[in-house]
């Protein structure tokens, strides 16, 4: 355990940030699962809404520094392929 006050604070701040990052990642994974389920079921209307939401959540994760921008581009491209394949 840290003895210095600033080191103790860093530990607390890092724990709080880790929880925030975990929350964003969890939300992103949930939206992606819902999008994939909508695509599998063939529900075009739900897939359309979830496609927009998945892209938005992916961009938010990039803005928060949780995902790399190339990783997000890869995911969004995959979403677009799946969505366009429905038509």
Short mmCIF file of N, CA and C in Angstrom, two decimals:
data_model
loop_
_atom_site.label_atom_id
_atom_site.label_comp_id
_atom_site.label_asym_id
_atom_site.label_seq_id
_atom_site.Cartn_x
_atom_site.Cartn_y
_atom_site.Cartn_z
N UNK A 1 0.84 -1.19 0.00
CA UNK A 1 0.00 0.00 0.00
C UNK A 1 0.88 1.24 0.00
N UNK A 2 0.42 2.26 -0.67
CA UNK A 2 1.18 3.50 -0.80
C UNK A 2 1.21 4.25 0.53
N UNK A 3 2.31 4.96 0.76
CA UNK A 3 2.45 5.77 1.97
C UNK A 3 2.23 7.25 1.67
N UNK A 4 2.57 7.65 0.46
CA UNK A 4 2.50 9.07 0.09
C UNK A 4 1.07 9.44 -0.28
N UNK A 5 0.66 10.63 0.16
CA UNK A 5 -0.73 11.06 -0.04
C UNK A 5 -1.10 11.10 -1.52
N UNK A 6 -0.22 11.61 -2.36
CA UNK A 6 -0.53 11.70 -3.79
C UNK A 6 -0.65 10.31 -4.42
N UNK A 7 0.15 9.36 -3.95
CA UNK A 7 0.07 7.99 -4.46
C UNK A 7 -1.24 7.34 -4.05
N UNK A 8 -1.70 7.62 -2.82
CA UNK A 8 -2.99 7.10 -2.37
C UNK A 8 -4.12 7.67 -3.22
N UNK A 9 -4.02 8.95 -3.53
CA UNK A 9 -5.04 9.59 -4.36
C UNK A 9 -5.06 8.98 -5.76
N UNK A 10 -3.88 8.74 -6.33
CA UNK A 10 -3.80 8.15 -7.66
C UNK A 10 -4.48 6.78 -7.68
N UNK A 11 -4.29 6.02 -6.62
CA UNK A 11 -4.93 4.69 -6.54
C UNK A 11 -6.44 4.83 -6.59
N UNK A 12 -6.98 5.77 -5.80
CA UNK A 12 -8.42 5.99 -5.77
C UNK A 12 -8.95 6.48 -7.11
N UNK A 13 -8.23 7.41 -7.72
CA UNK A 13 -8.66 7.97 -9.01
C UNK A 13 -8.62 6.89 -10.09
N UNK A 14 -7.57 6.08 -10.07
CA UNK A 14 -7.46 5.01 -11.06
C UNK A 14 -8.58 3.99 -10.92
N UNK A 15 -8.96 3.68 -9.68
CA UNK A 15 -10.07 2.76 -9.47
C UNK A 15 -11.37 3.33 -10.01
N UNK A 16 -11.60 4.63 -9.78
CA UNK A 16 -12.82 5.27 -10.26
C UNK A 16 -12.85 5.29 -11.79
N UNK A 17 -11.73 5.62 -12.41
CA UNK A 17 -11.65 5.65 -13.87
C UNK A 17 -11.84 4.26 -14.46
N UNK A 18 -11.28 3.25 -13.79
CA UNK A 18 -11.43 1.87 -14.28
C UNK A 18 -12.90 1.48 -14.28
N UNK A 19 -13.65 1.88 -13.26
CA UNK A 19 -15.08 1.58 -13.21
C UNK A 19 -15.83 2.28 -14.33
N UNK A 20 -15.46 3.54 -14.60
CA UNK A 20 -16.11 4.28 -15.69
C UNK A 20 -15.83 3.62 -17.03
N UNK A 21 -14.58 3.23 -17.25
CA UNK A 21 -14.22 2.57 -18.51
C UNK A 21 -14.95 1.24 -18.65
N UNK A 22 -15.06 0.51 -17.54
CA UNK A 22 -15.75 -0.77 -17.55
C UNK A 22 -17.22 -0.58 -17.91
N UNK A 23 -17.83 0.49 -17.40
CA UNK A 23 -19.23 0.79 -17.68
C UNK A 23 -19.43 1.07 -19.17
N UNK A 24 -18.56 1.87 -19.75
CA UNK A 24 -18.68 2.21 -21.17
C UNK A 24 -18.50 0.97 -22.03
N UNK A 25 -17.50 0.14 -21.70
CA UNK A 25 -17.25 -1.09 -22.46
C UNK A 25 -18.44 -2.03 -22.37
N UNK A 26 -19.02 -2.14 -21.18
CA UNK A 26 -20.16 -3.03 -20.98
C UNK A 26 -21.36 -2.56 -21.80
N UNK A 27 -21.62 -1.26 -21.81
CA UNK A 27 -22.72 -0.71 -22.60
C UNK A 27 -22.50 -0.99 -24.08
N UNK A 28 -21.27 -0.80 -24.54
CA UNK A 28 -20.94 -1.03 -25.94
C UNK A 28 -21.18 -2.50 -26.31
N UNK A 29 -20.70 -3.41 -25.48
CA UNK A 29 -20.88 -4.83 -25.76
C UNK A 29 -22.35 -5.21 -25.79
N UNK A 30 -23.14 -4.64 -24.89
CA UNK A 30 -24.57 -4.94 -24.84
C UNK A 30 -25.26 -4.47 -26.12
N UNK A 31 -24.94 -3.26 -26.57
CA UNK A 31 -25.55 -2.72 -27.79
C UNK A 31 -25.15 -3.57 -29.00
N UNK A 32 -23.89 -3.98 -29.05
CA UNK A 32 -23.43 -4.81 -30.17
C UNK A 32 -24.16 -6.15 -30.19
N UNK A 33 -24.35 -6.75 -29.01
CA UNK A 33 -25.07 -8.03 -28.94
C UNK A 33 -26.51 -7.85 -29.41
N UNK A 34 -27.15 -6.76 -29.00
CA UNK A 34 -28.53 -6.50 -29.42
C UNK A 34 -28.60 -6.28 -30.93
N UNK A 35 -27.62 -5.56 -31.49
CA UNK A 35 -27.58 -5.33 -32.94
C UNK A 35 -27.43 -6.65 -33.67
N UNK A 36 -26.50 -7.48 -33.23
CA UNK A 36 -26.29 -8.78 -33.88
C UNK A 36 -27.54 -9.66 -33.80
N UNK A 37 -28.23 -9.60 -32.66
CA UNK A 37 -29.45 -10.38 -32.51
C UNK A 37 -30.53 -9.89 -33.46
N UNK A 38 -30.63 -8.56 -33.63
CA UNK A 38 -31.63 -7.99 -34.54
C UNK A 38 -31.32 -8.38 -35.98
N UNK A 39 -30.04 -8.39 -36.34
CA UNK A 39 -29.64 -8.77 -37.69
C UNK A 39 -29.97 -10.25 -37.92
N UNK A 40 -29.67 -11.09 -36.93
CA UNK A 40 -29.94 -12.53 -37.06
C UNK A 40 -31.44 -12.81 -37.22
N UNK A 41 -32.26 -12.04 -36.48
CA UNK A 41 -33.70 -12.26 -36.55
C UNK A 41 -34.32 -11.66 -37.80
N UNK A 42 -33.58 -10.78 -38.48
CA UNK A 42 -34.07 -10.17 -39.72
C UNK A 42 -34.97 -8.97 -39.50
N UNK A 43 -34.95 -8.41 -38.30
CA UNK A 43 -35.78 -7.25 -37.98
C UNK A 43 -35.07 -5.98 -38.45
N UNK A 44 -35.45 -5.52 -39.65
CA UNK A 44 -34.75 -4.39 -40.28
C UNK A 44 -34.91 -3.09 -39.49
N UNK A 45 -36.11 -2.83 -38.95
CA UNK A 45 -36.35 -1.58 -38.22
C UNK A 45 -35.51 -1.52 -36.95
N UNK A 46 -35.52 -2.60 -36.18
CA UNK A 46 -34.74 -2.63 -34.94
C UNK A 46 -33.25 -2.58 -35.25
N UNK A 47 -32.84 -3.29 -36.30
CA UNK A 47 -31.42 -3.31 -36.68
C UNK A 47 -30.96 -1.91 -37.09
N UNK A 48 -31.83 -1.16 -37.75
CA UNK A 48 -31.49 0.20 -38.18
C UNK A 48 -31.22 1.10 -36.97
N UNK A 49 -32.12 1.03 -35.98
CA UNK A 49 -31.94 1.84 -34.77
C UNK A 49 -30.70 1.41 -34.01
N UNK A 50 -30.53 0.10 -33.87
CA UNK A 50 -29.39 -0.41 -33.11
C UNK A 50 -28.07 -0.18 -33.85
N UNK A 51 -28.12 -0.14 -35.19
CA UNK A 51 -26.91 0.18 -35.97
C UNK A 51 -26.42 1.58 -35.63
N UNK A 52 -27.36 2.54 -35.63
CA UNK A 52 -27.00 3.92 -35.29
C UNK A 52 -26.48 4.01 -33.86
N UNK A 53 -27.14 3.31 -32.95
CA UNK A 53 -26.73 3.34 -31.54
C UNK A 53 -25.36 2.70 -31.35
N UNK A 54 -25.10 1.60 -32.04
CA UNK A 54 -23.81 0.92 -31.93
C UNK A 54 -22.68 1.80 -32.44
N UNK A 55 -22.93 2.50 -33.56
CA UNK A 55 -21.91 3.42 -34.10
C UNK A 55 -21.67 4.56 -33.13
N UNK A 56 -22.75 5.07 -32.55
CA UNK A 56 -22.63 6.18 -31.60
C UNK A 56 -21.82 5.76 -30.37
N UNK A 57 -22.16 4.60 -29.80
CA UNK A 57 -21.45 4.12 -28.61
C UNK A 57 -19.98 3.84 -28.92
N UNK A 58 -19.71 3.35 -30.12
CA UNK A 58 -18.32 3.09 -30.52
C UNK A 58 -17.55 4.40 -30.60
N UNK A 59 -18.16 5.42 -31.19
CA UNK A 59 -17.50 6.72 -31.28
C UNK A 59 -17.29 7.33 -29.90
N UNK A 60 -18.24 7.14 -29.00
CA UNK A 60 -18.09 7.66 -27.64
C UNK A 60 -16.94 6.96 -26.92
N UNK A 61 -16.79 5.67 -27.14
CA UNK A 61 -15.69 4.93 -26.53
C UNK A 61 -14.34 5.46 -27.03
N UNK A 62 -14.29 5.82 -28.32
CA UNK A 62 -13.06 6.40 -28.87
C UNK A 62 -12.80 7.75 -28.24
N UNK A 63 -13.84 8.55 -28.09
CA UNK A 63 -13.69 9.89 -27.52
C UNK A 63 -13.20 9.83 -26.07
N UNK A 64 -13.60 8.78 -25.35
CA UNK A 64 -13.16 8.62 -23.96
C UNK A 64 -11.81 7.92 -23.85
N UNK A 65 -11.25 7.51 -25.00
CA UNK A 65 -9.94 6.88 -24.98
C UNK A 65 -9.99 5.40 -24.61
N UNK A 66 -11.16 4.78 -24.73
CA UNK A 66 -11.31 3.39 -24.35
C UNK A 66 -10.99 2.47 -25.52
N UNK A 67 -11.35 2.89 -26.72
CA UNK A 67 -11.03 2.14 -27.93
C UNK A 67 -10.11 2.98 -28.81
N UNK A 68 -9.27 2.30 -29.57
CA UNK A 68 -8.45 2.98 -30.57
C UNK A 68 -9.33 3.30 -31.77
N UNK A 69 -9.03 4.40 -32.44
CA UNK A 69 -9.89 4.82 -33.56
C UNK A 69 -9.91 3.80 -34.69
N UNK A 70 -8.83 3.09 -34.92
CA UNK A 70 -8.82 2.07 -35.98
C UNK A 70 -9.67 0.87 -35.58
N UNK A 71 -9.65 0.53 -34.29
CA UNK A 71 -10.48 -0.55 -33.79
C UNK A 71 -11.95 -0.19 -33.98
N UNK A 72 -12.30 1.06 -33.69
CA UNK A 72 -13.68 1.53 -33.85
C UNK A 72 -14.08 1.51 -35.32
N UNK A 73 -13.18 1.92 -36.20
CA UNK A 73 -13.47 1.92 -37.64
C UNK A 73 -13.72 0.49 -38.11
N UNK A 74 -12.93 -0.46 -37.60
CA UNK A 74 -13.10 -1.86 -37.96
C UNK A 74 -14.47 -2.37 -37.51
N UNK A 75 -14.85 -2.03 -36.27
CA UNK A 75 -16.15 -2.45 -35.74
C UNK A 75 -17.29 -1.85 -36.56
N UNK A 76 -17.22 -0.55 -36.85
CA UNK A 76 -18.28 0.13 -37.58
C UNK A 76 -18.41 -0.43 -39.00
N UNK A 77 -17.28 -0.76 -39.60
CA UNK A 77 -17.31 -1.38 -40.93
C UNK A 77 -18.02 -2.73 -40.87
N UNK A 78 -17.74 -3.48 -39.82
CA UNK A 78 -18.38 -4.77 -39.64
C UNK A 78 -19.89 -4.62 -39.45
N UNK A 79 -20.28 -3.61 -38.67
CA UNK A 79 -21.71 -3.34 -38.48
C UNK A 79 -22.37 -3.03 -39.81
N UNK A 80 -21.72 -2.19 -40.61
CA UNK A 80 -22.29 -1.77 -41.90
C UNK A 80 -22.43 -2.96 -42.84
N UNK A 81 -21.43 -3.84 -42.86
CA UNK A 81 -21.49 -5.03 -43.71
C UNK A 81 -22.69 -5.90 -43.33
N UNK A 82 -22.84 -6.13 -42.03
CA UNK A 82 -23.94 -6.98 -41.56
C UNK A 82 -25.29 -6.34 -41.89
N UNK A 83 -25.38 -5.03 -41.65
CA UNK A 83 -26.64 -4.33 -41.89
C UNK A 83 -27.00 -4.31 -43.37
N UNK A 84 -26.02 -4.04 -44.22
CA UNK A 84 -26.27 -3.99 -45.66
C UNK A 84 -26.56 -5.38 -46.24
N UNK A 85 -26.04 -6.40 -45.61
CA UNK A 85 -26.29 -7.76 -46.09
C UNK A 85 -27.75 -8.18 -45.86
N UNK A 86 -28.43 -7.49 -44.98
CA UNK A 86 -29.84 -7.81 -44.70
C UNK A 86 -30.73 -7.50 -45.88
N UNK A 87 -30.40 -6.47 -46.66
CA UNK A 87 -31.26 -6.00 -47.74
C UNK A 87 -31.33 -6.98 -48.90
#
